[in-house]
Short mmCIF file of C-alpha atoms (C1' of nucleotides) in Angstrom, two decimals:
data_model
loop_
_atom_site.label_atom_id
_atom_site.label_comp_id
_atom_site.label_asym_id
_atom_site.label_seq_id
_atom_site.Cartn_x
_atom_site.Cartn_y
_atom_site.Cartn_z
CA UNK A 1 -151.24 -64.62 -149.18
CA UNK A 2 -151.65 -62.20 -151.99
CA UNK A 3 -154.69 -61.01 -151.39
CA UNK A 4 -155.08 -56.98 -150.02
CA UNK A 5 -154.73 -56.66 -146.31
CA UNK A 6 -154.89 -53.37 -144.48
CA UNK A 7 -152.44 -50.93 -144.59
CA UNK A 8 -150.03 -51.88 -141.26
CA UNK A 9 -151.01 -49.61 -138.44
CA UNK A 10 -154.77 -49.63 -140.02
CA UNK A 11 -157.51 -51.68 -139.38
CA UNK A 12 -161.41 -52.34 -139.79
CA UNK A 13 -163.79 -51.62 -136.63
CA UNK A 14 -165.46 -54.19 -137.14
CA UNK A 15 -169.31 -53.96 -135.98
CA UNK A 16 -169.47 -56.07 -133.26
CA UNK A 17 -166.88 -52.98 -131.85
CA UNK A 18 -168.56 -50.14 -133.68
CA UNK A 19 -171.41 -50.06 -130.96
CA UNK A 20 -168.43 -48.65 -128.21
CA UNK A 21 -167.76 -46.24 -130.95
CA UNK A 22 -171.35 -45.01 -131.41
CA UNK A 23 -171.66 -44.38 -127.89
CA UNK A 24 -168.73 -42.84 -126.98
CA UNK A 25 -169.45 -40.24 -130.06
CA UNK A 26 -173.41 -40.31 -129.12
CA UNK A 27 -172.07 -39.15 -125.31
CA UNK A 28 -169.68 -36.81 -126.64
CA UNK A 29 -172.44 -34.74 -128.81
CA UNK A 30 -175.09 -34.66 -125.97
CA UNK A 31 -172.12 -33.32 -123.40
CA UNK A 32 -170.92 -30.53 -126.14
CA UNK A 33 -174.33 -29.62 -127.07
CA UNK A 34 -175.65 -28.25 -123.65
CA UNK A 35 -172.30 -27.01 -123.10
CA UNK A 36 -172.76 -24.87 -126.37
CA UNK A 37 -169.79 -26.09 -127.96
CA UNK A 38 -169.74 -26.24 -131.79
CA UNK A 39 -168.73 -28.89 -133.91
CA UNK A 40 -165.85 -27.78 -136.70
CA UNK A 41 -164.85 -30.26 -139.03
CA UNK A 42 -161.58 -29.67 -140.95
CA UNK A 43 -160.14 -31.03 -143.68
CA UNK A 44 -158.47 -34.61 -143.11
CA UNK A 45 -154.65 -32.91 -144.96
CA UNK A 46 -152.98 -29.53 -144.58
CA UNK A 47 -150.04 -27.61 -145.82
CA UNK A 48 -146.78 -29.47 -144.27
CA UNK A 49 -146.35 -26.04 -143.04
CA UNK A 50 -148.92 -25.55 -140.83
CA UNK A 51 -148.18 -28.79 -138.34
CA UNK A 52 -144.39 -27.75 -138.11
CA UNK A 53 -144.93 -23.99 -137.26
CA UNK A 54 -147.95 -25.26 -134.97
CA UNK A 55 -146.12 -27.77 -133.20
CA UNK A 56 -142.89 -27.13 -133.30
CA UNK A 57 -140.25 -28.19 -135.63
CA UNK A 58 -137.68 -30.15 -132.99
CA UNK A 59 -140.73 -32.10 -131.64
CA UNK A 60 -140.42 -35.88 -132.34
CA UNK A 61 -144.31 -35.72 -134.33
CA UNK A 62 -142.98 -33.38 -136.69
CA UNK A 63 -139.29 -34.38 -136.90
CA UNK A 64 -140.33 -38.71 -137.84
CA UNK A 65 -143.85 -38.92 -137.15
CA UNK A 66 -145.50 -37.28 -139.99
CA UNK A 67 -147.34 -38.73 -143.15
CA UNK A 68 -146.06 -36.22 -145.44
CA UNK A 69 -145.53 -36.12 -149.45
CA UNK A 70 -145.82 -34.29 -152.68
CA UNK A 71 -149.09 -34.01 -154.19
CA UNK A 72 -149.45 -33.62 -157.87
CA UNK A 73 -149.05 -30.13 -157.94
CA UNK A 74 -146.10 -30.22 -156.02
CA UNK A 75 -146.94 -29.12 -152.52
CA UNK A 76 -146.12 -30.00 -149.41
CA UNK A 77 -149.07 -32.19 -147.70
CA UNK A 78 -149.27 -33.86 -144.71
CA UNK A 79 -152.42 -35.39 -143.37
CA UNK A 80 -153.05 -33.90 -139.44
CA UNK A 81 -150.92 -35.88 -137.04
CA UNK A 82 -153.55 -33.44 -133.76
CA UNK A 83 -156.29 -31.52 -134.40
CA UNK A 84 -155.76 -28.87 -132.99
CA UNK A 85 -153.51 -26.74 -135.68
CA UNK A 86 -155.79 -27.68 -137.98
CA UNK A 87 -159.24 -25.68 -136.41
CA UNK A 88 -156.81 -22.80 -135.00
CA UNK A 89 -155.93 -22.61 -139.11
CA UNK A 90 -159.77 -22.84 -139.93
CA UNK A 91 -160.64 -20.14 -136.66
CA UNK A 92 -157.71 -17.60 -138.40
CA UNK A 93 -158.44 -18.06 -141.77
CA UNK A 94 -162.34 -17.68 -141.05
CA UNK A 95 -161.60 -14.56 -139.36
CA UNK A 96 -163.65 -16.16 -135.90
CA UNK A 97 -162.14 -13.81 -134.13
CA UNK A 98 -164.36 -11.01 -135.18
CA UNK A 99 -167.31 -12.31 -133.85
CA UNK A 100 -166.33 -11.23 -130.91
CA UNK A 101 -167.10 -13.40 -127.44
CA UNK A 102 -165.11 -16.70 -127.25
CA UNK A 103 -165.08 -20.00 -129.44
CA UNK A 104 -165.74 -22.61 -128.20
CA UNK A 105 -165.48 -25.47 -130.57
CA UNK A 106 -165.45 -29.45 -130.80
CA UNK A 107 -163.84 -32.11 -133.47
CA UNK A 108 -163.69 -36.24 -133.74
CA UNK A 109 -161.47 -37.29 -136.34
CA UNK A 110 -159.01 -39.49 -137.51
CA UNK A 111 -155.11 -38.44 -137.18
CA UNK A 112 -152.16 -39.93 -138.34
CA UNK A 113 -148.50 -40.70 -137.11
CA UNK A 114 -146.32 -42.74 -138.84
CA UNK A 115 -145.03 -44.51 -135.42
CA UNK A 116 -144.34 -48.48 -134.50
CA UNK A 117 -148.13 -49.82 -133.31
CA UNK A 118 -148.39 -50.80 -130.47
CA UNK A 119 -151.67 -51.28 -127.69
CA UNK A 120 -153.73 -47.79 -128.05
CA UNK A 121 -151.65 -46.88 -130.69
CA UNK A 122 -152.23 -46.94 -134.28
CA UNK A 123 -150.37 -45.25 -137.38
CA UNK A 124 -154.58 -43.84 -138.72
CA UNK A 125 -156.57 -43.42 -134.96
CA UNK A 126 -159.39 -41.23 -133.49
CA UNK A 127 -159.64 -38.15 -131.66
CA UNK A 128 -162.04 -36.07 -129.82
CA UNK A 129 -161.04 -32.93 -129.12
CA UNK A 130 -162.14 -29.68 -127.96
CA UNK A 131 -160.91 -26.11 -128.65
CA UNK A 132 -161.72 -22.82 -126.68
CA UNK A 133 -160.21 -20.18 -128.56
CA UNK A 134 -160.33 -16.05 -127.37
CA UNK A 135 -160.36 -16.29 -123.07
CA UNK A 136 -157.04 -16.29 -121.04
CA UNK A 137 -159.54 -16.92 -118.31
CA UNK A 138 -158.57 -19.36 -115.91
CA UNK A 139 -161.98 -20.51 -116.03
CA UNK A 140 -161.68 -21.36 -118.92
CA UNK A 141 -159.31 -24.08 -118.32
CA UNK A 142 -161.63 -25.58 -115.39
CA UNK A 143 -164.69 -25.58 -118.09
CA UNK A 144 -162.70 -27.37 -120.47
CA UNK A 145 -160.75 -29.80 -118.09
CA UNK A 146 -164.48 -30.43 -116.20
CA UNK A 147 -165.93 -30.99 -119.46
CA UNK A 148 -163.53 -34.13 -120.38
CA UNK A 149 -163.89 -35.16 -117.35
CA UNK A 150 -167.85 -35.00 -117.33
CA UNK A 151 -168.06 -37.10 -120.42
CA UNK A 152 -165.44 -40.02 -119.30
CA UNK A 153 -168.45 -40.04 -116.43
CA UNK A 154 -171.03 -40.08 -118.50
CA UNK A 155 -169.60 -43.56 -120.57
CA UNK A 156 -168.51 -45.24 -116.57
CA UNK A 157 -164.87 -44.74 -116.84
CA UNK A 158 -163.37 -44.81 -113.32
CA UNK A 159 -160.07 -45.20 -111.94
CA UNK A 160 -158.73 -42.32 -114.32
CA UNK A 161 -155.89 -39.87 -112.70
CA UNK A 162 -155.85 -36.50 -113.50
CA UNK A 163 -152.63 -35.25 -113.62
CA UNK A 164 -152.49 -31.02 -113.84
CA UNK A 165 -149.33 -28.65 -113.92
CA UNK A 166 -148.32 -25.44 -114.49
CA UNK A 167 -145.44 -24.90 -116.90
CA UNK A 168 -146.10 -20.53 -116.45
CA UNK A 169 -145.44 -18.23 -119.22
CA UNK A 170 -142.09 -17.93 -121.99
CA UNK A 171 -140.56 -16.20 -119.11
CA UNK A 172 -140.88 -18.46 -115.94
CA UNK A 173 -139.99 -21.74 -118.84
CA UNK A 174 -136.62 -20.03 -119.38
CA UNK A 175 -135.49 -19.66 -115.71
CA UNK A 176 -136.86 -22.74 -114.88
CA UNK A 177 -135.03 -24.35 -118.54
CA UNK A 178 -131.82 -22.63 -117.00
CA UNK A 179 -131.88 -23.72 -113.66
CA UNK A 180 -132.75 -27.99 -114.94
CA UNK A 181 -130.13 -27.27 -117.17
CA UNK A 182 -127.54 -26.15 -114.53
CA UNK A 183 -128.90 -28.84 -111.92
CA UNK A 184 -128.22 -31.84 -114.40
CA UNK A 185 -125.14 -30.98 -115.69
CA UNK A 186 -122.89 -32.38 -113.38
CA UNK A 187 -124.94 -35.87 -113.40
CA UNK A 188 -124.95 -35.95 -117.62
CA UNK A 189 -122.87 -39.44 -117.59
CA UNK A 190 -125.43 -40.88 -115.74
CA UNK A 191 -128.45 -39.82 -117.31
CA UNK A 192 -129.66 -42.34 -120.08
CA UNK A 193 -128.77 -40.95 -123.30
CA UNK A 194 -132.01 -40.07 -125.36
CA UNK A 195 -131.67 -37.60 -121.68
CA UNK A 196 -128.14 -36.42 -122.61
CA UNK A 197 -129.31 -35.68 -125.64
CA UNK A 198 -132.38 -33.68 -124.59
CA UNK A 199 -130.27 -31.75 -122.18
CA UNK A 200 -129.27 -29.19 -125.06
CA UNK A 201 -132.16 -29.22 -127.72
CA UNK A 202 -135.34 -29.73 -124.97
CA UNK A 203 -134.44 -30.32 -121.28
CA UNK A 204 -137.59 -30.06 -120.03
CA UNK A 205 -138.78 -33.44 -122.01
CA UNK A 206 -136.19 -35.30 -119.51
CA UNK A 207 -138.22 -34.79 -116.74
CA UNK A 208 -141.06 -37.52 -118.04
CA UNK A 209 -138.00 -39.73 -118.96
CA UNK A 210 -139.18 -43.40 -118.10
CA UNK A 211 -135.38 -44.52 -117.09
CA UNK A 212 -135.16 -45.20 -113.78
CA UNK A 213 -131.44 -44.32 -113.36
CA UNK A 214 -133.15 -40.77 -114.72
CA UNK A 215 -135.65 -40.47 -112.48
CA UNK A 216 -133.19 -41.44 -109.70
CA UNK A 217 -131.65 -37.64 -110.29
CA UNK A 218 -134.13 -36.32 -110.96
CA UNK A 219 -135.83 -36.54 -107.79
CA UNK A 220 -133.98 -33.66 -106.56
CA UNK A 221 -133.92 -31.49 -109.23
CA UNK A 222 -135.88 -28.17 -109.01
CA UNK A 223 -139.02 -28.20 -109.83
CA UNK A 224 -141.09 -25.81 -112.21
CA UNK A 225 -143.66 -24.68 -109.83
CA UNK A 226 -141.37 -23.04 -107.81
CA UNK A 227 -140.34 -20.67 -110.73
CA UNK A 228 -143.69 -19.16 -111.96
CA UNK A 229 -144.34 -15.81 -111.76
CA UNK A 230 -146.33 -14.30 -109.23
CA UNK A 231 -149.24 -13.79 -111.96
CA UNK A 232 -149.12 -17.58 -112.97
CA UNK A 233 -148.42 -19.11 -109.57
CA UNK A 234 -151.64 -17.27 -108.67
CA UNK A 235 -153.95 -18.31 -111.76
CA UNK A 236 -152.52 -21.74 -111.21
CA UNK A 237 -154.01 -21.65 -107.48
CA UNK A 238 -156.90 -20.09 -108.64
CA UNK A 239 -157.64 -22.88 -111.28
CA UNK A 240 -157.04 -25.59 -108.67
CA UNK A 241 -158.95 -24.06 -106.34
CA UNK A 242 -161.79 -23.84 -108.89
CA UNK A 243 -161.93 -27.33 -109.65
CA UNK A 244 -161.95 -28.34 -106.13
CA UNK A 245 -164.96 -26.14 -105.69
CA UNK A 246 -166.18 -28.28 -109.02
CA UNK A 247 -165.49 -31.40 -107.13
CA UNK A 248 -162.42 -32.85 -109.38
CA UNK A 249 -160.03 -34.36 -107.64
CA UNK A 250 -155.92 -33.97 -109.65
CA UNK A 251 -152.81 -35.07 -108.85
CA UNK A 252 -150.54 -32.15 -108.97
CA UNK A 253 -147.76 -33.41 -110.99
CA UNK A 254 -144.54 -30.33 -111.26
CA UNK A 255 -142.51 -33.15 -113.43
CA UNK A 256 -145.73 -32.66 -115.94
CA UNK A 257 -144.92 -30.92 -119.40
CA UNK A 258 -146.10 -32.16 -122.91
CA UNK A 259 -144.66 -32.79 -126.00
CA UNK A 260 -145.88 -29.97 -127.96
CA UNK A 261 -144.09 -26.53 -128.38
CA UNK A 262 -147.23 -24.62 -128.08
CA UNK A 263 -148.15 -24.77 -124.35
CA UNK A 264 -148.46 -22.14 -121.87
CA UNK A 265 -149.56 -22.27 -118.23
CA UNK A 266 -151.76 -25.57 -117.61
CA UNK A 267 -151.29 -28.71 -118.62
CA UNK A 268 -153.35 -31.95 -117.90
CA UNK A 269 -153.19 -35.71 -118.69
CA UNK A 270 -155.83 -37.80 -117.64
CA UNK A 271 -154.36 -41.18 -117.25
CA UNK A 272 -155.60 -44.84 -116.69
CA UNK A 273 -153.66 -47.89 -115.53
CA UNK A 274 -155.68 -50.20 -117.96
CA UNK A 275 -153.86 -49.67 -121.41
CA UNK A 276 -150.21 -50.76 -120.71
CA UNK A 277 -147.86 -48.59 -121.39
CA UNK A 278 -149.93 -46.00 -123.48
CA UNK A 279 -151.76 -44.62 -120.12
CA UNK A 280 -152.63 -41.27 -121.45
CA UNK A 281 -156.56 -41.35 -122.05
CA UNK A 282 -156.84 -37.67 -122.49
CA UNK A 283 -154.22 -34.79 -122.73
CA UNK A 284 -154.31 -31.08 -122.84
CA UNK A 285 -153.18 -27.51 -122.10
CA UNK A 286 -153.42 -23.87 -122.67
CA UNK A 287 -151.58 -22.18 -125.61
CA UNK A 288 -151.52 -18.42 -126.00
CA UNK A 289 -148.73 -18.19 -128.28
CA UNK A 290 -150.03 -20.57 -130.96
CA UNK A 291 -152.75 -18.73 -132.77
CA UNK A 292 -150.55 -15.79 -133.18
CA UNK A 293 -147.55 -17.67 -134.14
CA UNK A 294 -150.35 -18.79 -137.08
CA UNK A 295 -150.23 -15.45 -138.10
CA UNK A 296 -153.67 -14.75 -136.27
CA UNK A 297 -154.23 -12.28 -133.97
CA UNK A 298 -153.20 -12.15 -130.69
CA UNK A 299 -155.53 -14.70 -129.11
CA UNK A 300 -155.59 -17.29 -126.16
CA UNK A 301 -156.62 -20.71 -126.14
CA UNK A 302 -157.30 -23.85 -124.42
CA UNK A 303 -157.99 -27.36 -125.34
CA UNK A 304 -157.88 -31.05 -124.99
CA UNK A 305 -158.18 -34.47 -127.26
CA UNK A 306 -159.02 -37.79 -126.31
CA UNK A 307 -157.54 -41.21 -127.92
CA UNK A 308 -160.69 -42.84 -129.20
CA UNK A 309 -158.77 -46.25 -129.54
CA UNK A 310 -158.29 -45.98 -126.01
CA UNK A 311 -161.14 -45.42 -124.90
CA UNK A 312 -162.78 -48.07 -126.47
CA UNK A 313 -159.92 -50.53 -124.63
CA UNK A 314 -161.20 -49.14 -121.70
CA UNK A 315 -165.13 -49.72 -122.07
CA UNK A 316 -164.47 -53.17 -123.51
CA UNK A 317 -163.10 -53.81 -119.94
CA UNK A 318 -166.18 -52.63 -118.50
CA UNK A 319 -169.18 -53.09 -120.63
CA UNK A 320 -169.71 -56.57 -122.86
CA UNK A 321 -170.75 -55.95 -126.20
CA UNK A 322 -174.09 -56.26 -126.86
CA UNK A 323 -175.76 -56.73 -130.10
CA UNK A 324 -178.16 -54.44 -131.34
CA UNK A 325 -181.59 -57.53 -130.52
CA UNK A 326 -183.90 -58.34 -133.26
CA UNK A 327 -187.65 -58.23 -132.83
CA UNK A 328 -189.69 -59.86 -134.74
CA UNK A 329 -187.75 -62.31 -137.32
CA UNK A 330 -189.73 -63.09 -140.51
CA UNK A 331 -189.63 -67.13 -141.79
CA UNK A 332 -191.19 -67.42 -145.04
CA UNK A 333 -191.24 -70.15 -147.95
CA UNK A 334 -192.49 -69.98 -150.89
CA UNK A 335 -192.56 -67.37 -153.74
CA UNK A 336 -195.97 -66.33 -153.18
CA UNK A 337 -194.92 -65.59 -149.28
CA UNK A 338 -191.72 -64.50 -149.59
CA UNK A 339 -192.69 -61.38 -151.14
CA UNK A 340 -195.58 -61.22 -148.87
CA UNK A 341 -193.29 -61.70 -145.83
CA UNK A 342 -191.37 -57.76 -147.17
CA UNK A 343 -194.09 -56.38 -147.61
CA UNK A 344 -195.24 -57.37 -143.89
CA UNK A 345 -191.41 -56.43 -142.63
CA UNK A 346 -191.94 -52.97 -144.42
CA UNK A 347 -194.76 -52.40 -142.16
CA UNK A 348 -193.03 -53.85 -139.00
CA UNK A 349 -189.76 -51.82 -139.68
CA UNK A 350 -191.93 -48.86 -140.21
CA UNK A 351 -193.57 -48.75 -137.04
CA UNK A 352 -190.07 -49.05 -136.02
CA UNK A 353 -189.57 -52.62 -134.48
CA UNK A 354 -186.21 -54.20 -135.60
CA UNK A 355 -187.23 -57.06 -138.19
CA UNK A 356 -185.03 -59.25 -140.04
CA UNK A 357 -186.14 -60.60 -143.05
CA UNK A 358 -185.06 -64.69 -143.65
CA UNK A 359 -183.64 -64.74 -147.04
CA UNK A 360 -181.97 -68.82 -147.58
CA UNK A 361 -185.47 -69.87 -148.78
CA UNK A 362 -183.89 -73.33 -146.60
CA UNK A 363 -186.44 -75.57 -144.76
CA UNK A 364 -189.01 -74.00 -141.98
CA UNK A 365 -186.79 -75.62 -139.12
CA UNK A 366 -183.51 -74.01 -140.17
CA UNK A 367 -184.90 -70.83 -140.55
CA UNK A 368 -186.41 -71.07 -137.21
CA UNK A 369 -183.28 -72.12 -136.04
CA UNK A 370 -181.68 -68.75 -137.03
CA UNK A 371 -184.40 -66.82 -135.57
CA UNK A 372 -183.43 -68.45 -132.39
CA UNK A 373 -179.90 -67.56 -132.87
CA UNK A 374 -181.11 -63.51 -133.50
CA UNK A 375 -182.59 -63.08 -130.40
CA UNK A 376 -185.70 -62.44 -132.11
CA UNK A 377 -188.38 -61.74 -129.67
CA UNK A 378 -191.33 -63.68 -131.94
CA UNK A 379 -191.07 -64.77 -136.11
CA UNK A 380 -193.80 -64.32 -138.45
CA UNK A 381 -194.47 -67.25 -140.27
CA UNK A 382 -195.63 -67.87 -143.96
CA UNK A 383 -196.10 -70.79 -146.29
CA UNK A 384 -198.11 -71.77 -149.23
CA UNK A 385 -201.28 -72.01 -146.34
CA UNK A 386 -201.31 -68.16 -145.32
CA UNK A 387 -200.28 -66.76 -148.48
CA UNK A 388 -203.12 -68.86 -149.53
CA UNK A 389 -205.47 -67.14 -147.38
CA UNK A 390 -203.54 -63.86 -146.66
CA UNK A 391 -202.97 -64.33 -143.01
CA UNK A 392 -199.44 -65.17 -141.31
CA UNK A 393 -198.64 -66.96 -138.33
CA UNK A 394 -197.47 -65.21 -135.04
CA UNK A 395 -195.61 -67.10 -133.08
CA UNK A 396 -193.58 -65.92 -129.42
CA UNK A 397 -190.38 -68.03 -129.35
CA UNK A 398 -189.98 -68.11 -125.69
CA UNK A 399 -193.01 -69.49 -125.10
CA UNK A 400 -193.82 -71.41 -128.16
CA UNK A 401 -197.53 -70.18 -128.79
CA UNK A 402 -198.40 -69.14 -131.72
CA UNK A 403 -201.82 -67.74 -133.72
CA UNK A 404 -202.63 -67.17 -136.76
CA UNK A 405 -203.42 -63.04 -137.77
CA UNK A 406 -204.57 -61.71 -140.92
CA UNK A 407 -202.70 -59.62 -142.88
CA UNK A 408 -204.28 -56.68 -143.02
CA UNK A 409 -204.86 -56.78 -139.39
CA UNK A 410 -200.93 -56.44 -139.20
CA UNK A 411 -201.01 -52.41 -139.16
CA UNK A 412 -204.02 -52.23 -135.86
CA UNK A 413 -201.69 -54.70 -134.01
CA UNK A 414 -198.61 -52.36 -133.88
CA UNK A 415 -199.38 -50.83 -130.34
CA UNK A 416 -200.39 -53.85 -129.04
CA UNK A 417 -196.87 -55.58 -130.15
CA UNK A 418 -195.30 -52.72 -129.05
CA UNK A 419 -196.25 -53.11 -125.58
CA UNK A 420 -195.63 -57.31 -125.79
CA UNK A 421 -192.59 -56.91 -127.22
CA UNK A 422 -191.43 -54.10 -124.45
CA UNK A 423 -192.36 -56.14 -121.68
CA UNK A 424 -191.08 -59.83 -123.16
CA UNK A 425 -187.57 -57.96 -123.49
CA UNK A 426 -187.70 -56.27 -120.26
CA UNK A 427 -188.65 -59.95 -118.40
CA UNK A 428 -185.50 -61.05 -120.15
"C1'" G B 1 -136.25 -45.89 -135.77
"C1'" C B 2 -134.92 -49.80 -131.56
"C1'" G B 3 -135.20 -54.85 -128.85
"C1'" A B 4 -138.26 -59.04 -127.62
"C1'" G B 5 -141.73 -62.59 -128.67
"C1'" C B 6 -146.00 -64.74 -131.74
"C1'" G B 7 -147.76 -66.36 -137.54
"C1'" U B 8 -151.69 -73.41 -137.82
"C1'" A B 9 -159.71 -73.29 -141.66
"C1'" G B 10 -164.24 -67.37 -140.17
"C1'" C B 11 -162.56 -67.72 -134.71
"C1'" C B 12 -160.44 -70.32 -130.10
"C1'" A B 13 -156.69 -74.24 -130.77
"C1'" A B 14 -153.07 -79.25 -130.38
"C1'" G B 15 -148.93 -80.35 -133.46
"C1'" U B 16 -141.59 -79.97 -130.83
"C1'" G B 17 -137.78 -83.85 -137.82
"C1'" G B 18 -140.89 -89.36 -140.44
"C1'" U B 19 -146.56 -92.17 -144.03
"C1'" U B 20 -153.67 -89.11 -144.90
"C1'" A B 21 -152.09 -81.80 -140.04
"C1'" A B 22 -156.27 -83.15 -133.20
"C1'" G B 23 -160.52 -80.85 -130.94
"C1'" G B 24 -163.77 -77.48 -129.81
"C1'" C B 25 -166.83 -72.66 -131.19
"C1'" A B 26 -169.56 -70.88 -135.94
"C1'" G B 27 -171.13 -72.64 -140.93
"C1'" U B 28 -173.90 -76.02 -144.42
"C1'" G B 29 -176.30 -80.85 -145.19
"C1'" G B 30 -179.39 -84.85 -142.59
"C1'" U B 31 -181.99 -87.64 -137.65
"C1'" U B 32 -187.32 -83.69 -138.35
"C1'" U B 33 -189.08 -82.73 -146.98
"C1'" G B 34 -194.40 -76.53 -142.64
"C1'" U B 35 -191.38 -74.64 -136.95
"C1'" G B 36 -186.71 -72.83 -133.44
"C1'" G B 37 -183.07 -73.43 -128.88
"C1'" U B 38 -181.32 -80.39 -126.92
"C1'" A B 39 -179.01 -84.62 -129.01
"C1'" C B 40 -176.83 -87.44 -133.02
"C1'" C B 41 -174.91 -88.17 -138.00
"C1'" A B 42 -172.02 -85.96 -142.01
"C1'" C B 43 -169.10 -82.28 -144.82
"C1'" C B 44 -165.89 -78.31 -143.67
"C1'" A B 45 -157.05 -76.74 -143.99
"C1'" U B 46 -153.73 -81.16 -150.88
"C1'" C B 47 -152.05 -77.59 -146.37
"C1'" C B 48 -149.31 -74.94 -141.39
"C1'" G B 49 -148.20 -65.77 -143.07
"C1'" U B 50 -144.64 -65.92 -148.26
"C1'" G B 51 -139.80 -66.23 -150.08
"C1'" G B 52 -135.97 -69.17 -150.35
"C1'" G B 53 -132.32 -72.68 -147.46
"C1'" U B 54 -130.58 -77.81 -144.20
"C1'" U B 55 -132.51 -82.63 -144.89
"C1'" C B 56 -133.47 -88.74 -147.66
"C1'" G B 57 -137.69 -86.18 -145.15
"C1'" A B 58 -140.50 -79.77 -142.01
"C1'" G B 59 -145.97 -76.83 -140.18
"C1'" U B 60 -141.73 -78.41 -136.49
"C1'" C B 61 -134.75 -76.59 -137.65
"C1'" C B 62 -132.15 -71.85 -140.16
"C1'" C B 63 -132.19 -67.03 -143.40
"C1'" A B 64 -135.14 -62.98 -145.26
"C1'" U B 65 -139.61 -60.76 -145.99
"C1'" C B 66 -144.60 -58.94 -144.18
"C1'" G B 67 -147.78 -59.28 -140.31
"C1'" U B 68 -149.06 -58.61 -135.25
"C1'" U B 69 -148.49 -58.17 -129.49
"C1'" C B 70 -144.95 -56.40 -125.90
"C1'" G B 71 -141.52 -53.06 -123.98
"C1'" C B 72 -138.47 -48.35 -125.49
"C1'" C B 73 -138.57 -43.55 -127.84
"C1'" C B 74 -142.81 -40.19 -128.40
"C1'" C B 75 -147.77 -39.74 -127.85
"C1'" A B 76 -153.83 -39.86 -128.16
#
RNA sequence: GCGAGCGUAGCCAAGUGGUUAAGGCAGUGGUUUGUGGUACCACCAUCCGUGGGUUCGAGUCCCAUCGUUCGCCCCA
């Protein structure tokens, strides 16, 4: 086959799927509006250095998963692998801290990572996310998490787990890291090879290894929660308290660490058992050092991102696809009738009816067959006789009832038609 | 980047070395030349992802390649 195909790890979202996407977008938009979060749209590619500094050069995403290239001006460019770095860059570049108060932002868009495609994982994928900049208050964490759960709930998703942890401040982590290395070093030989590797490079990441041998060793490992400073501890306690007050049930998971370097204190993931290996549908955390790291004023922040492909998979499991219903299907034959048919279609469409016009010019029988399959409630029929007399046949497909109407009278019938259509639609 | 499975029409799918590649859905035409949902009939892959090889002979075996699926790594 020599025809051109979509690039590996990319896919078309076809009409029978796009409704799920529109549903997610509409619900998210509405909920963000009520929480007074503002949308921000940043470029899809940025300087490579932004992501290297933001996420950390040693992270897997930066070291092996970025779509990086040199443009014609010899600039090092990377297609964004996540949303936070770009939003923070924009925040700094436009001096948004000068606007005072807290910036609550949300975004939606394509992200790119060069990974092996898998269920719920594409090379081009889509994330919906929020960033709250300028508040170190634990209530900002709670608000952001609550927003995520509100969206997921509004989508009708159930059976989701919220995993919550605190990884403390930098000092806390230093101490814990030492303790963890101290504990693991005697077991080094029994760890899986990836984890042995991480022992020196990034020991915290060993905690979420899926290797069962490694997990067994980790059972008695020290917990980050025992290494939190009093301040960090109090912060985490109050967050849990507040989430409880909001009715948000969390599972405290002291093994939860996140892949990107910028997180501090709060980290969380929302997971589902219905996604196969890629269980995380939403993840995020606090990043109090990131803005400064990227050259901005010292500004605390918290954010999360949801994977839209994964949300769509979950939605497809709980609700059937429903194609947009057709109200009127217009059947016509003969030159004069066919042009009149389009005029009538316009009248109906301007009144808000979903109106499909058969353009085939084939036999009436065939056109009716298609009309029937379209799920239309009624047909408007125009042939030579009707076009001569400036009339049309109005046929209700369910009952088969048919009557003659004057074309000129259609506008005055609109309200009547509207009630009929909605009644028949609700009857099913 | 690593491991395993799969790749037959728009979709689902039979076929496991031997003449013309089942079937179903969808589509098109007809029975019904101006009226649908049922039924019946006809048409709809010179070809089995691509390239090479083995063989008298391959969709069927082998190799490579591309794609895809599942898992690992990692992540949303």
